[in-house]
CSV table of C-alpha atoms and ligand atoms in Angstrom, one decimal:
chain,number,residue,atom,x,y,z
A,14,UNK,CA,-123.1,13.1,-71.7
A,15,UNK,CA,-124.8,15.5,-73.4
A,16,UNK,CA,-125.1,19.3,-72.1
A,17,UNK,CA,-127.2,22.2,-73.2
A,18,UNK,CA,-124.4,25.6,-74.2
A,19,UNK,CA,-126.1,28.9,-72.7
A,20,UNK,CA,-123.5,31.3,-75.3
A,21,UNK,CA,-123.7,35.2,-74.6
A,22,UNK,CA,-124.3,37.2,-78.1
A,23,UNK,CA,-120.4,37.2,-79.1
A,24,UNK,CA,-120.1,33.8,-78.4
A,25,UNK,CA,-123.1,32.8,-80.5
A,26,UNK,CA,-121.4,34.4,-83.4
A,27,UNK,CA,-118.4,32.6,-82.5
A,28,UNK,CA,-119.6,29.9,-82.6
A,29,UNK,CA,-121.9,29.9,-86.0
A,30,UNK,CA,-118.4,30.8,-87.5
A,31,UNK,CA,-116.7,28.2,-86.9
A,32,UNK,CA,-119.4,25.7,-87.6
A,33,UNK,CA,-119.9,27.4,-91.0
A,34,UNK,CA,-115.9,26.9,-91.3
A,35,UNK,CA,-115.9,23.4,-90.7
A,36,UNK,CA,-119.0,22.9,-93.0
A,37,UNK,CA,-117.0,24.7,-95.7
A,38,UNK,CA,-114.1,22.0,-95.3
A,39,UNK,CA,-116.3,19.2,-95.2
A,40,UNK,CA,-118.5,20.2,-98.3
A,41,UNK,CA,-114.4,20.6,-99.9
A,42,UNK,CA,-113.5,17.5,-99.0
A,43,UNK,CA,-116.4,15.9,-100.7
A,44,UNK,CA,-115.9,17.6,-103.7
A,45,UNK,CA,-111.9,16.8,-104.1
A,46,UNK,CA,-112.9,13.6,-103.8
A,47,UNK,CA,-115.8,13.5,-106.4
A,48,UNK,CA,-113.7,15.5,-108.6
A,49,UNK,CA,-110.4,13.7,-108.5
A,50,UNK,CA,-112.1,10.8,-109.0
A,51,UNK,CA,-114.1,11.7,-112.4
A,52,UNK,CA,-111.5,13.6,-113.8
A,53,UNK,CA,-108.5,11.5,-112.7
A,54,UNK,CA,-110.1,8.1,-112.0
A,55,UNK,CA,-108.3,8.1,-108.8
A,56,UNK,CA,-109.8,8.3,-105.0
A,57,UNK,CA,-108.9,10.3,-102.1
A,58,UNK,CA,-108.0,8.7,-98.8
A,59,UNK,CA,-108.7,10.3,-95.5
A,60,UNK,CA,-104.9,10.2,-95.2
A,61,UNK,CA,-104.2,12.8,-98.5
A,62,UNK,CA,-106.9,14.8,-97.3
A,63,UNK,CA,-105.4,15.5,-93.9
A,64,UNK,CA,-101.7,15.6,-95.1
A,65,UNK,CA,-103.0,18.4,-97.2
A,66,UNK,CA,-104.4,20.4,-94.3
A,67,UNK,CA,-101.5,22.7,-93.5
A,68,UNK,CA,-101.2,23.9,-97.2
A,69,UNK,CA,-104.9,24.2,-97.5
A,70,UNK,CA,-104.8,26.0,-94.3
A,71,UNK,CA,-101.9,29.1,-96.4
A,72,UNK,CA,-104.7,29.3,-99.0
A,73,UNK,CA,-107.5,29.8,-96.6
A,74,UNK,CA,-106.2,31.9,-93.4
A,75,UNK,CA,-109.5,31.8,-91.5
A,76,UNK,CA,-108.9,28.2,-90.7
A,77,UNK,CA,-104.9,29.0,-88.9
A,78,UNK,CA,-107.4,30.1,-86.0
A,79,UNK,CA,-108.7,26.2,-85.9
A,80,UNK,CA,-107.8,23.4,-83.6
A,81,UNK,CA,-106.6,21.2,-86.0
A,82,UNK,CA,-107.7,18.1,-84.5
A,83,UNK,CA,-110.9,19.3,-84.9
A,84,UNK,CA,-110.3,20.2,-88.7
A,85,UNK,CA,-108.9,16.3,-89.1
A,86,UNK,CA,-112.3,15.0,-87.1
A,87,UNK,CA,-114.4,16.7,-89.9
A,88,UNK,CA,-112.1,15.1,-92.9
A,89,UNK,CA,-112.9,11.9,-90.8
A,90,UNK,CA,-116.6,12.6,-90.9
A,91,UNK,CA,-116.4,12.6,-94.9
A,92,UNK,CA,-114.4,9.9,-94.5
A,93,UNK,CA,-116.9,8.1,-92.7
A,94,UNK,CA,-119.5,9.2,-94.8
A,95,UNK,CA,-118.2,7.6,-98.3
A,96,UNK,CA,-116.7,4.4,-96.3
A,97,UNK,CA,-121.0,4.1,-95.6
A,98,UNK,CA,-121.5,4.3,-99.2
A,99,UNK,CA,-119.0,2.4,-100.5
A,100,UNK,CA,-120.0,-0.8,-98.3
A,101,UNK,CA,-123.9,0.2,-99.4
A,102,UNK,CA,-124.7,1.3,-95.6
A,103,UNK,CA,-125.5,4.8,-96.5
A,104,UNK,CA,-126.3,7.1,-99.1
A,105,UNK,CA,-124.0,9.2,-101.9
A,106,UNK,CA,-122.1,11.8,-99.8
A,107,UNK,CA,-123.9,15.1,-100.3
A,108,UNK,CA,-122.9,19.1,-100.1
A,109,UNK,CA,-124.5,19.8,-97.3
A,110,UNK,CA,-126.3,23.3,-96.1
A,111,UNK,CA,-125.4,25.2,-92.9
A,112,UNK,CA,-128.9,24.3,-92.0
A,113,UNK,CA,-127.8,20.3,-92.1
A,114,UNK,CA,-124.5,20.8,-90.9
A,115,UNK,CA,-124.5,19.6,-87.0
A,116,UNK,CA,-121.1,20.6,-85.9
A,117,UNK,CA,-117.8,19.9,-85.2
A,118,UNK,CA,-115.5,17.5,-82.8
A,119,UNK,CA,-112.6,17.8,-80.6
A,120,UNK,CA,-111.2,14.1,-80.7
A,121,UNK,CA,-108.6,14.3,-78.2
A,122,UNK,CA,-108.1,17.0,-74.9
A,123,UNK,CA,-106.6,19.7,-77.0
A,124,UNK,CA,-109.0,23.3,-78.2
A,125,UNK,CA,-111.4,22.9,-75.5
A,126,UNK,CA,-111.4,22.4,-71.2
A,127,UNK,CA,-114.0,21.8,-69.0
A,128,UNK,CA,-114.5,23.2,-65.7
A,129,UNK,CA,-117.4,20.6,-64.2
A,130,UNK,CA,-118.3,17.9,-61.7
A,131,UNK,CA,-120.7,16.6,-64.0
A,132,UNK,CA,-123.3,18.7,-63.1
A,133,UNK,CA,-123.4,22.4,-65.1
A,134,UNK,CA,-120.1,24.3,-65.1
A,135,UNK,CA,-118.6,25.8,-68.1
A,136,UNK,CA,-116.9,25.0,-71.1
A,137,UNK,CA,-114.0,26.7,-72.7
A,138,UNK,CA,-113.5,26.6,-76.0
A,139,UNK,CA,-110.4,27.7,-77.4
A,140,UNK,CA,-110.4,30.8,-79.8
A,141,UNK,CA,-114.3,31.3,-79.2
A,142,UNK,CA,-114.7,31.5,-75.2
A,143,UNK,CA,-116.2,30.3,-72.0
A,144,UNK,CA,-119.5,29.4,-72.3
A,145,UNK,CA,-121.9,28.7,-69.3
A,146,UNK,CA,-123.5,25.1,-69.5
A,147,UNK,CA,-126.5,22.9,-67.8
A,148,UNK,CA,-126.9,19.3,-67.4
A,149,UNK,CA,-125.5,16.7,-65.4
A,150,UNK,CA,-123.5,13.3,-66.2
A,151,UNK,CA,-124.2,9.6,-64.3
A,152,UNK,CA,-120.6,9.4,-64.5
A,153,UNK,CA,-117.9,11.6,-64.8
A,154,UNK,CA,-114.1,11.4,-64.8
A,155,UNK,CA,-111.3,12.7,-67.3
A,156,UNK,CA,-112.5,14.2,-70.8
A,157,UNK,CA,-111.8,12.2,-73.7
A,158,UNK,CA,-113.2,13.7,-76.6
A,159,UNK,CA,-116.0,16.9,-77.0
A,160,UNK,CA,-118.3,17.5,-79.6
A,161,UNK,CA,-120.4,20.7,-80.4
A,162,UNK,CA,-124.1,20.3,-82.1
A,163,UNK,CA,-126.5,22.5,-83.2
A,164,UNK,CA,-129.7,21.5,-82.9
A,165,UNK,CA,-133.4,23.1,-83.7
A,166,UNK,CA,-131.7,26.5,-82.9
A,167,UNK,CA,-130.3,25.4,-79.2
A,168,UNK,CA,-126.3,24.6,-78.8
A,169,UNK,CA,-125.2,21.7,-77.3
A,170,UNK,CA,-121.8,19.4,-76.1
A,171,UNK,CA,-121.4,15.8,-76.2
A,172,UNK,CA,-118.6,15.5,-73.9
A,173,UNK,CA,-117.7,12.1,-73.3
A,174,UNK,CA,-115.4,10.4,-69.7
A,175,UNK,CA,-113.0,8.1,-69.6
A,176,UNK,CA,-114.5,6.8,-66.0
A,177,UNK,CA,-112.6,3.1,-66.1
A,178,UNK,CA,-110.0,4.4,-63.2
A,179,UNK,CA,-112.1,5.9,-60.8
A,180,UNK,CA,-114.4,2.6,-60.8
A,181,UNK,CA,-111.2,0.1,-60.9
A,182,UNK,CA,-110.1,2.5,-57.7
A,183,UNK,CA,-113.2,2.7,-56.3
A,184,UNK,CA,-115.4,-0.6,-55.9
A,185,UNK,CA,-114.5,-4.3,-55.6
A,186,UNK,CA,-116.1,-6.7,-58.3
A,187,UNK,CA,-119.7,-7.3,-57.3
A,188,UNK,CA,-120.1,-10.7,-57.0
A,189,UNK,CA,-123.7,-12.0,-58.2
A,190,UNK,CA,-124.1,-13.8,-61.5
A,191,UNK,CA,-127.3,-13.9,-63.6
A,192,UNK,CA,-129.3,-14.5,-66.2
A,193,UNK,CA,-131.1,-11.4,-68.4
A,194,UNK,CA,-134.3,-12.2,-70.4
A,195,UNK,CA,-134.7,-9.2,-72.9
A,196,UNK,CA,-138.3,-9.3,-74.0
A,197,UNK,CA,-141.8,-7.4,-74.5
A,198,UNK,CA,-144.1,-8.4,-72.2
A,199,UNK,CA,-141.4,-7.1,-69.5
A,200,UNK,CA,-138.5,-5.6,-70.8
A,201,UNK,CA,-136.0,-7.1,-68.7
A,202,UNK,CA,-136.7,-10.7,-66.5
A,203,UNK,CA,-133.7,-10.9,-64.1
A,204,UNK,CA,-132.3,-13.9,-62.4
A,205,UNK,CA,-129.6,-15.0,-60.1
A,206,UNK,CA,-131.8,-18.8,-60.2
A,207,UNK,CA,-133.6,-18.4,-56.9
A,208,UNK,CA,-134.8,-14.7,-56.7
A,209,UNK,CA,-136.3,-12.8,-60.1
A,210,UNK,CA,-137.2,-9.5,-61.0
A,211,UNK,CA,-139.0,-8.0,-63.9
A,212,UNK,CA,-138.5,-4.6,-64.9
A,213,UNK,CA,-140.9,-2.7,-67.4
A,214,UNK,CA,-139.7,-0.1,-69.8
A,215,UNK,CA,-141.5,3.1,-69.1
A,216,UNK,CA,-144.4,4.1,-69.3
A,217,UNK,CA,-143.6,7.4,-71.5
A,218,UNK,CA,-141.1,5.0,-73.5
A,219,UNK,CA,-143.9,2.3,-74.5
A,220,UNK,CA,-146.4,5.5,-75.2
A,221,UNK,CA,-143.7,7.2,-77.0
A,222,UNK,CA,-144.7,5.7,-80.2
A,223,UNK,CA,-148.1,6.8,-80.6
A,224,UNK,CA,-146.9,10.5,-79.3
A,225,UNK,CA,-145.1,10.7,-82.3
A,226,UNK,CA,-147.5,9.2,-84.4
A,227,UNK,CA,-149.9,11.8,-83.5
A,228,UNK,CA,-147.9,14.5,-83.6
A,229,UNK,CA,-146.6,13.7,-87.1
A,230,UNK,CA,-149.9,13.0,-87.9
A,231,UNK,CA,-150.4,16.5,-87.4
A,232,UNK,CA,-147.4,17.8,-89.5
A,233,UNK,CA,-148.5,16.7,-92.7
A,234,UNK,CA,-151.3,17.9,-92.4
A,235,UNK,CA,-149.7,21.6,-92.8
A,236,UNK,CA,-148.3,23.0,-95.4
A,237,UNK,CA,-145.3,21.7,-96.4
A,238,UNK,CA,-142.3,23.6,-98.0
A,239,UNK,CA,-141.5,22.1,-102.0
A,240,UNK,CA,-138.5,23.8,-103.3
A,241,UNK,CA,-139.2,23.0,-106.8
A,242,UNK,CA,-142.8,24.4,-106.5
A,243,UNK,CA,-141.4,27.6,-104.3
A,244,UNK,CA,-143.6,26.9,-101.7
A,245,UNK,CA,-142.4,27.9,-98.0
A,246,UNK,CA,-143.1,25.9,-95.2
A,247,UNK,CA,-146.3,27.5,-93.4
A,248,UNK,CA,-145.9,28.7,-89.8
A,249,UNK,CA,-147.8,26.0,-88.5
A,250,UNK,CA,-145.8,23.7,-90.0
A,251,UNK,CA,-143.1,24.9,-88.5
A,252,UNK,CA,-144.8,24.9,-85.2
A,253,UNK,CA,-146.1,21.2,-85.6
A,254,UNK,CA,-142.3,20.3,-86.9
A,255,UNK,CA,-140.5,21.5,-84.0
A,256,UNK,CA,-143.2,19.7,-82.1
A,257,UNK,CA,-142.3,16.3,-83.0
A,258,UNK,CA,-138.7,17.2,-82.7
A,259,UNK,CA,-139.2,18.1,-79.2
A,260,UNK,CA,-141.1,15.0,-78.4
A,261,UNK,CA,-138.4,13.1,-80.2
A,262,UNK,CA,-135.6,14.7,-78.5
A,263,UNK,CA,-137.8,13.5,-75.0
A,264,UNK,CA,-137.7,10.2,-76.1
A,265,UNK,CA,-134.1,9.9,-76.4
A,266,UNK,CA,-133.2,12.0,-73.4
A,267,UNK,CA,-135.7,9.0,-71.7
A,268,UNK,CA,-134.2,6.5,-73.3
A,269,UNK,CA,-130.6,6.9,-72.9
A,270,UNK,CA,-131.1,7.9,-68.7
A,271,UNK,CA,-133.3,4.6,-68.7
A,272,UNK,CA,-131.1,2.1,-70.1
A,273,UNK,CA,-127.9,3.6,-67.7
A,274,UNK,CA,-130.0,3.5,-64.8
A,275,UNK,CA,-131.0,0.1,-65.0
A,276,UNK,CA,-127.4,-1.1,-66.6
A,277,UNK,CA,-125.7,0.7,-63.8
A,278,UNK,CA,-128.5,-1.0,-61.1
A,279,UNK,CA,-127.2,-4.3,-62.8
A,280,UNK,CA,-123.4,-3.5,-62.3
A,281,UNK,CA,-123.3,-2.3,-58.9
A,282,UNK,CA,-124.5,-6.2,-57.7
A,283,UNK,CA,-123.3,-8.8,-60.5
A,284,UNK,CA,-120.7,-9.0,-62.4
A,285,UNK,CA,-121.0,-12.2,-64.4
A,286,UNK,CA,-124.5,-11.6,-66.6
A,287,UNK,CA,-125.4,-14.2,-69.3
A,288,UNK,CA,-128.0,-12.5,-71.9
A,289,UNK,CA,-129.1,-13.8,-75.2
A,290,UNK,CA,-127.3,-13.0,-78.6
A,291,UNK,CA,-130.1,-9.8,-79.8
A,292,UNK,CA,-133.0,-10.7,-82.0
A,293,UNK,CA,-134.8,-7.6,-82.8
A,294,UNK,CA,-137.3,-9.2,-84.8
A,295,UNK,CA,-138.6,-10.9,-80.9
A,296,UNK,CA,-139.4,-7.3,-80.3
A,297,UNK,CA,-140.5,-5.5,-83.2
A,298,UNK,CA,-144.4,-5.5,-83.4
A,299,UNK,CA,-145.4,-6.2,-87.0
A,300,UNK,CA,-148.2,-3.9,-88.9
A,301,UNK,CA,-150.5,-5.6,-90.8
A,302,UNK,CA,-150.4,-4.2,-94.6
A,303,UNK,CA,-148.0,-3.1,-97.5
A,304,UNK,CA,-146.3,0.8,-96.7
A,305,UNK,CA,-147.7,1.2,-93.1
A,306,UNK,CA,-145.8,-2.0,-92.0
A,307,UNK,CA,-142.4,-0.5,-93.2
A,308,UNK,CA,-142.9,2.4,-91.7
A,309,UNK,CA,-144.3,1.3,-88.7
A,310,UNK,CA,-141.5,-1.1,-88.4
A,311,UNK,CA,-139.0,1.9,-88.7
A,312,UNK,CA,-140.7,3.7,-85.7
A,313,UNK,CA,-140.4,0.9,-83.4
A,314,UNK,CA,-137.0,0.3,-84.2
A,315,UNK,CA,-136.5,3.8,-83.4
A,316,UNK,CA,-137.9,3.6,-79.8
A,317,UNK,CA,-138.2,0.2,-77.9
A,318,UNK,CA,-135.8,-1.9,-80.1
A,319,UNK,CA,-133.1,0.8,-80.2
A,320,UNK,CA,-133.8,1.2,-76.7
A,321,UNK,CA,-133.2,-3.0,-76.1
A,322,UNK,CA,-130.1,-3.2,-78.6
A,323,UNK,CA,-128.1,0.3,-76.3
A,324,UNK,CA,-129.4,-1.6,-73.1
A,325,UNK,CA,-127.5,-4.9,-73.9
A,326,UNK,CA,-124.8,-3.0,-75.3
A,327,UNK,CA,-124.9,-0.8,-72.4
A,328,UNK,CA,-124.8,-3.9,-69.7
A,329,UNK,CA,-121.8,-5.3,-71.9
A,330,UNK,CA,-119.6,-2.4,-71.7
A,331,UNK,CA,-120.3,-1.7,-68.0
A,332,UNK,CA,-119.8,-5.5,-66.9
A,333,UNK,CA,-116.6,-5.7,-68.9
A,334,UNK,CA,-115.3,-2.5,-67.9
A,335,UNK,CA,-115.5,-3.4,-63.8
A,336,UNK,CA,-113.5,-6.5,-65.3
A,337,UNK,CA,-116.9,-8.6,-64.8
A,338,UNK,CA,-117.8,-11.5,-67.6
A,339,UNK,CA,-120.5,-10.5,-70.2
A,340,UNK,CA,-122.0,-13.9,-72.0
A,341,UNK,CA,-123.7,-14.0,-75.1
A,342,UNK,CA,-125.7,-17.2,-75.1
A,343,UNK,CA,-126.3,-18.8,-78.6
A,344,UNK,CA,-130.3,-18.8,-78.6
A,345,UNK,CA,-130.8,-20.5,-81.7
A,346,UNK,CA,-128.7,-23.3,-80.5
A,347,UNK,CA,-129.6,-23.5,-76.6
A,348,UNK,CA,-133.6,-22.3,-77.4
A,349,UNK,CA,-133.6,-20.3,-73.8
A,350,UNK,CA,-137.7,-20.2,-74.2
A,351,UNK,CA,-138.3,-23.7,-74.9
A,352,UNK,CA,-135.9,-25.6,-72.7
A,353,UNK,CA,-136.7,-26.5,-68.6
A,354,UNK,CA,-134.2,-24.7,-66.6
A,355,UNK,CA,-134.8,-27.5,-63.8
A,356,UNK,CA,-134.2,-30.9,-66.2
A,357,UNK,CA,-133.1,-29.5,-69.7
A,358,UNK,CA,-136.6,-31.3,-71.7
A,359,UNK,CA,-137.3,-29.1,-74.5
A,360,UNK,CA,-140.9,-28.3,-75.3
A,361,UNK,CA,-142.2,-25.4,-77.8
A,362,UNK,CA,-144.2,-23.0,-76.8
A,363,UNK,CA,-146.1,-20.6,-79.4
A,364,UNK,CA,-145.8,-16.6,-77.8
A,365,UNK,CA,-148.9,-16.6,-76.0
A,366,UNK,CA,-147.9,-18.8,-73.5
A,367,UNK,CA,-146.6,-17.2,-70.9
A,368,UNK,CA,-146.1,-19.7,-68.3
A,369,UNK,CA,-143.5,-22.5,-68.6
A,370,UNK,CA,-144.8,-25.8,-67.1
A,371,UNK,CA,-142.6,-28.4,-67.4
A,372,UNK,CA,-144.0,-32.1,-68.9
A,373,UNK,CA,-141.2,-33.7,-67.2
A,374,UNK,CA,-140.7,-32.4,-63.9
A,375,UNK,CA,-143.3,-30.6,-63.4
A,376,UNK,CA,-141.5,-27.0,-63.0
A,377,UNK,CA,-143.4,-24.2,-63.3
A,378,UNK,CA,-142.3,-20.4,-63.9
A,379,UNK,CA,-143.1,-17.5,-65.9
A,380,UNK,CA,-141.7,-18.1,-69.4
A,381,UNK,CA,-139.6,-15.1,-69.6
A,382,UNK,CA,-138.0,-15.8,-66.0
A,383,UNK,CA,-137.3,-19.6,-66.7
A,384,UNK,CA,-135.6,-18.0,-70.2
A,385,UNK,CA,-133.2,-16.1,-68.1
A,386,UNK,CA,-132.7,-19.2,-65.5
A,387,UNK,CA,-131.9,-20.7,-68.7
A,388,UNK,CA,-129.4,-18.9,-70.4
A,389,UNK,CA,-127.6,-18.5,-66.8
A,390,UNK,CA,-127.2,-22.4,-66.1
A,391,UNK,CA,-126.4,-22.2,-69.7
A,392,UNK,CA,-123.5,-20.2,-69.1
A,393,UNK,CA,-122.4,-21.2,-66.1
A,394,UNK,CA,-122.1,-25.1,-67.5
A,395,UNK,CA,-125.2,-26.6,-64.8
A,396,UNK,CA,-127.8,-26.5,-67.5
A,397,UNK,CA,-129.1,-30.0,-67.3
A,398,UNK,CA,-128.9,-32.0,-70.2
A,399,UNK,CA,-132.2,-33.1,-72.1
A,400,UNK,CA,-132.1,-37.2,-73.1
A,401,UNK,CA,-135.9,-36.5,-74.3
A,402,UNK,CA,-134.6,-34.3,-77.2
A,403,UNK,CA,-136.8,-31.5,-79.0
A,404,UNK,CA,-140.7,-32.3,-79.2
A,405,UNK,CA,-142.6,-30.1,-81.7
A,406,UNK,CA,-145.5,-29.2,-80.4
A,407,UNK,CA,-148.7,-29.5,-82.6
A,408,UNK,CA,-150.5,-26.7,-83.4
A,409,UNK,CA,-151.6,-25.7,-87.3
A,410,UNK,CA,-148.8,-23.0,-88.7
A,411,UNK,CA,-152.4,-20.6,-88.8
A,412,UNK,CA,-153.3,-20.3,-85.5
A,413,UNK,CA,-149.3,-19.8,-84.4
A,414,UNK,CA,-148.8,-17.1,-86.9
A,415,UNK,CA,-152.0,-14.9,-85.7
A,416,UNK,CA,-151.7,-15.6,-81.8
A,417,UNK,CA,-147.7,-14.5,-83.0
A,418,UNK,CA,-149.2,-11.1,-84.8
A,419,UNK,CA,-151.3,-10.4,-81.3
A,420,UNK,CA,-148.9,-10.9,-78.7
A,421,UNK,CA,-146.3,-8.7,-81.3
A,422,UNK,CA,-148.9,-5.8,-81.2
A,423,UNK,CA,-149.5,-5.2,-78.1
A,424,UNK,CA,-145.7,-5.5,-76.9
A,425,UNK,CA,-145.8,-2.5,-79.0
A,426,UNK,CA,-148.2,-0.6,-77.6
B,30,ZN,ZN1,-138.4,-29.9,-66.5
């Protein structure tokens, strides 16, 4: 849970220190390693780095006044960084500026308390102060770990609650089972097998997209800062920049209080939910031609898909934290879309049809819902079997591939 820091003057100063500090050690750490690796051929585990701390710490006095945990979370972000690289996730580890240097972490309870309910309160920090904070948490319970970002000039802390107790204490396991559909032409189809619901992403979510468009859109069309060719970013730029940050910043605010609202609405009734095994690419919309398709692809991923992936993961934790059963159902094996729910006959069906009518028994649903119905039976062992086996429908690969393109686009939109 994230909440805004309101610092007083002395606190802000405070508090740019020590961010500078830990930005010093991290652009050190990447540099013993670099180094002791082309001079000496040798590398630098996370381990040596930390060991080293304490004498580090005699050379440089300023960083005594340090929670230490905190010091070993920032050797563990480096750490993280060149583990990325090395498995070819991310990028060569780089200095980085104050400017691109978010913050630090307090990964246990020690050098920080908080004095909240969930909703504002303050936050003490040791060695720089009590600072007043806004926001407020879905769920609260014991600290775990607290992390403080800078962001586009505003402080922040990620504070996240361990919150299993309270609910094991709290509620008895719900006791509905059912079946999630995770689409685009509703976000979510819900089923227990008799009753269904459909829940849309929202509306700001599914616009979110061309927001950003637009507003980057915008952006390069100022003037923007080259180093090489000395040329500062122009005040409108600047404007138009912090524009699409804050529209960004929206649509992850919207998001992440979307997909915990509807994974906690989940929770509170079932406990047993059977959803299929992720396939972006169902929910991705494709654009048509060369460079625009990659990034457009990016975008999405960014907004709705992102969005999809944290609510399954989301469901998942929350189901098997209340001690609940979370099953991922094989979809290329079952085929939740092209399978009755009623006898088990499986029939293809391109993405423009939306309404599954069964050859065989003659049961009819919306595709999505009888998906869900599906991949519950599925999981609970009652999905009938099929003697017919798979037919193929017949339609010329052409026609599938545009109708596909269609429906993709306007999921996206
Ligand atoms: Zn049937």
């Amino acid at each position: 849970m994230t909440f805004r820091l309101y610092p007083n003057k002395q606190i802000l100063w405070s508090l740019r220190y020590h961010r500078k500090l830990h930005k010093d050690l991290y652009n050190c750490a990447v540099y013993n390693r670099f180094t002791q690796y082309q001079k000496f051929n040798r590398s630098v585990s996370y381990f040596e780095q930390q060991n080293s701390l304490p004498a580090f710490k005699e050379v440089w006095t300023e960083y005594k006044e340090i929670n230490s945990q905190a010091l070993q979370a920032t050797l563990k972000r480096v750490d993280f960084a060149f583990e990325r690289w090395f498995k070819g996730l991310g990028k060569r580890p780089r200095f980085k500026s104050i400017r691109h240097y978010s913050g630090w972490t307090y990964p246990a309870k020690s050098g920080y308390s908080v004095e909240s309910n969930g909703e504002n309160g303050y936050l003490n920090l040791s060695k720089i102060g009590r600072i007043q904070m806004r926001g407020k948490a879905k769920y609260w319970g014991i600290t775990t770990t607290c992390t403080i970002v800078y962001h586009n000039g505003k402080w922040y802390a990620s504070i996240t609650v361990d919150v299993l107790d309270q609910v094991l204490q709290t509620e008895i396991l719900p006791t509905g089972a059912i079946g999630i559909d995770l689409g685009c032409k509703s976000a979510l189809s819900i089923t227990d097998g008799e009753n269904h619901q459909q829940i849309q992403a929202p509306k700001f979510l599914r616009n979110a997209e061309q927001l950003i468009k637009k507003a980057s859109k915008n952006k390069r069309r100022k003037q923007a800062p080259n180093r090489k060719k000395k040329i500062k970013a122009s005040r409108r730029y600047k404007k138009a920049q912090s524009k699409v940050s804050k529209i960004t910043r929206k649509v992850a605010n919207q998001r992440q209080n979307w997909v915990h609202q509807v994974a906690a609405d989940i929770v509170s009734g079932n406990s047993f939910v059977a959803t299929e095994n992720l396939q972006v690419i169902k929910m991705t919309s494709k654009a048509k031609k060369g460079k625009r398709k990659k990034q457009k692809a990016g975008l999405n991923k960014s907004i709705l898909d992102v969005g999809f992936g944290m609510l399954r993961s989301t469901i998942k934790y929350k189901v098997e934290q209340i001690g609940g059963v979370f099953v991922e159902v094989p979809t290329k094996k079952v085929k939740p879309s092209q399978t009755c729910p009623k006898c088990g006959h499986q029939h293809k069906k391109t993405l423009d049809i939306r309404v599954h009518n069964c050859a065989v028994c003659g049961y009819s649903q919306d595709r999505d819902i009888a998906a869900a119905q599906v991949m519950l039976y599925w999981a609970k062992g009652t999905l009938p079997e099929s003697g017919t086996g798979f037919a193929v429908a017949e339609s010329p690969s052409s026609t599938t591939s545009t109708s596909k393109c269609k429906q993709a686009d306007r999921c996206g939109n």
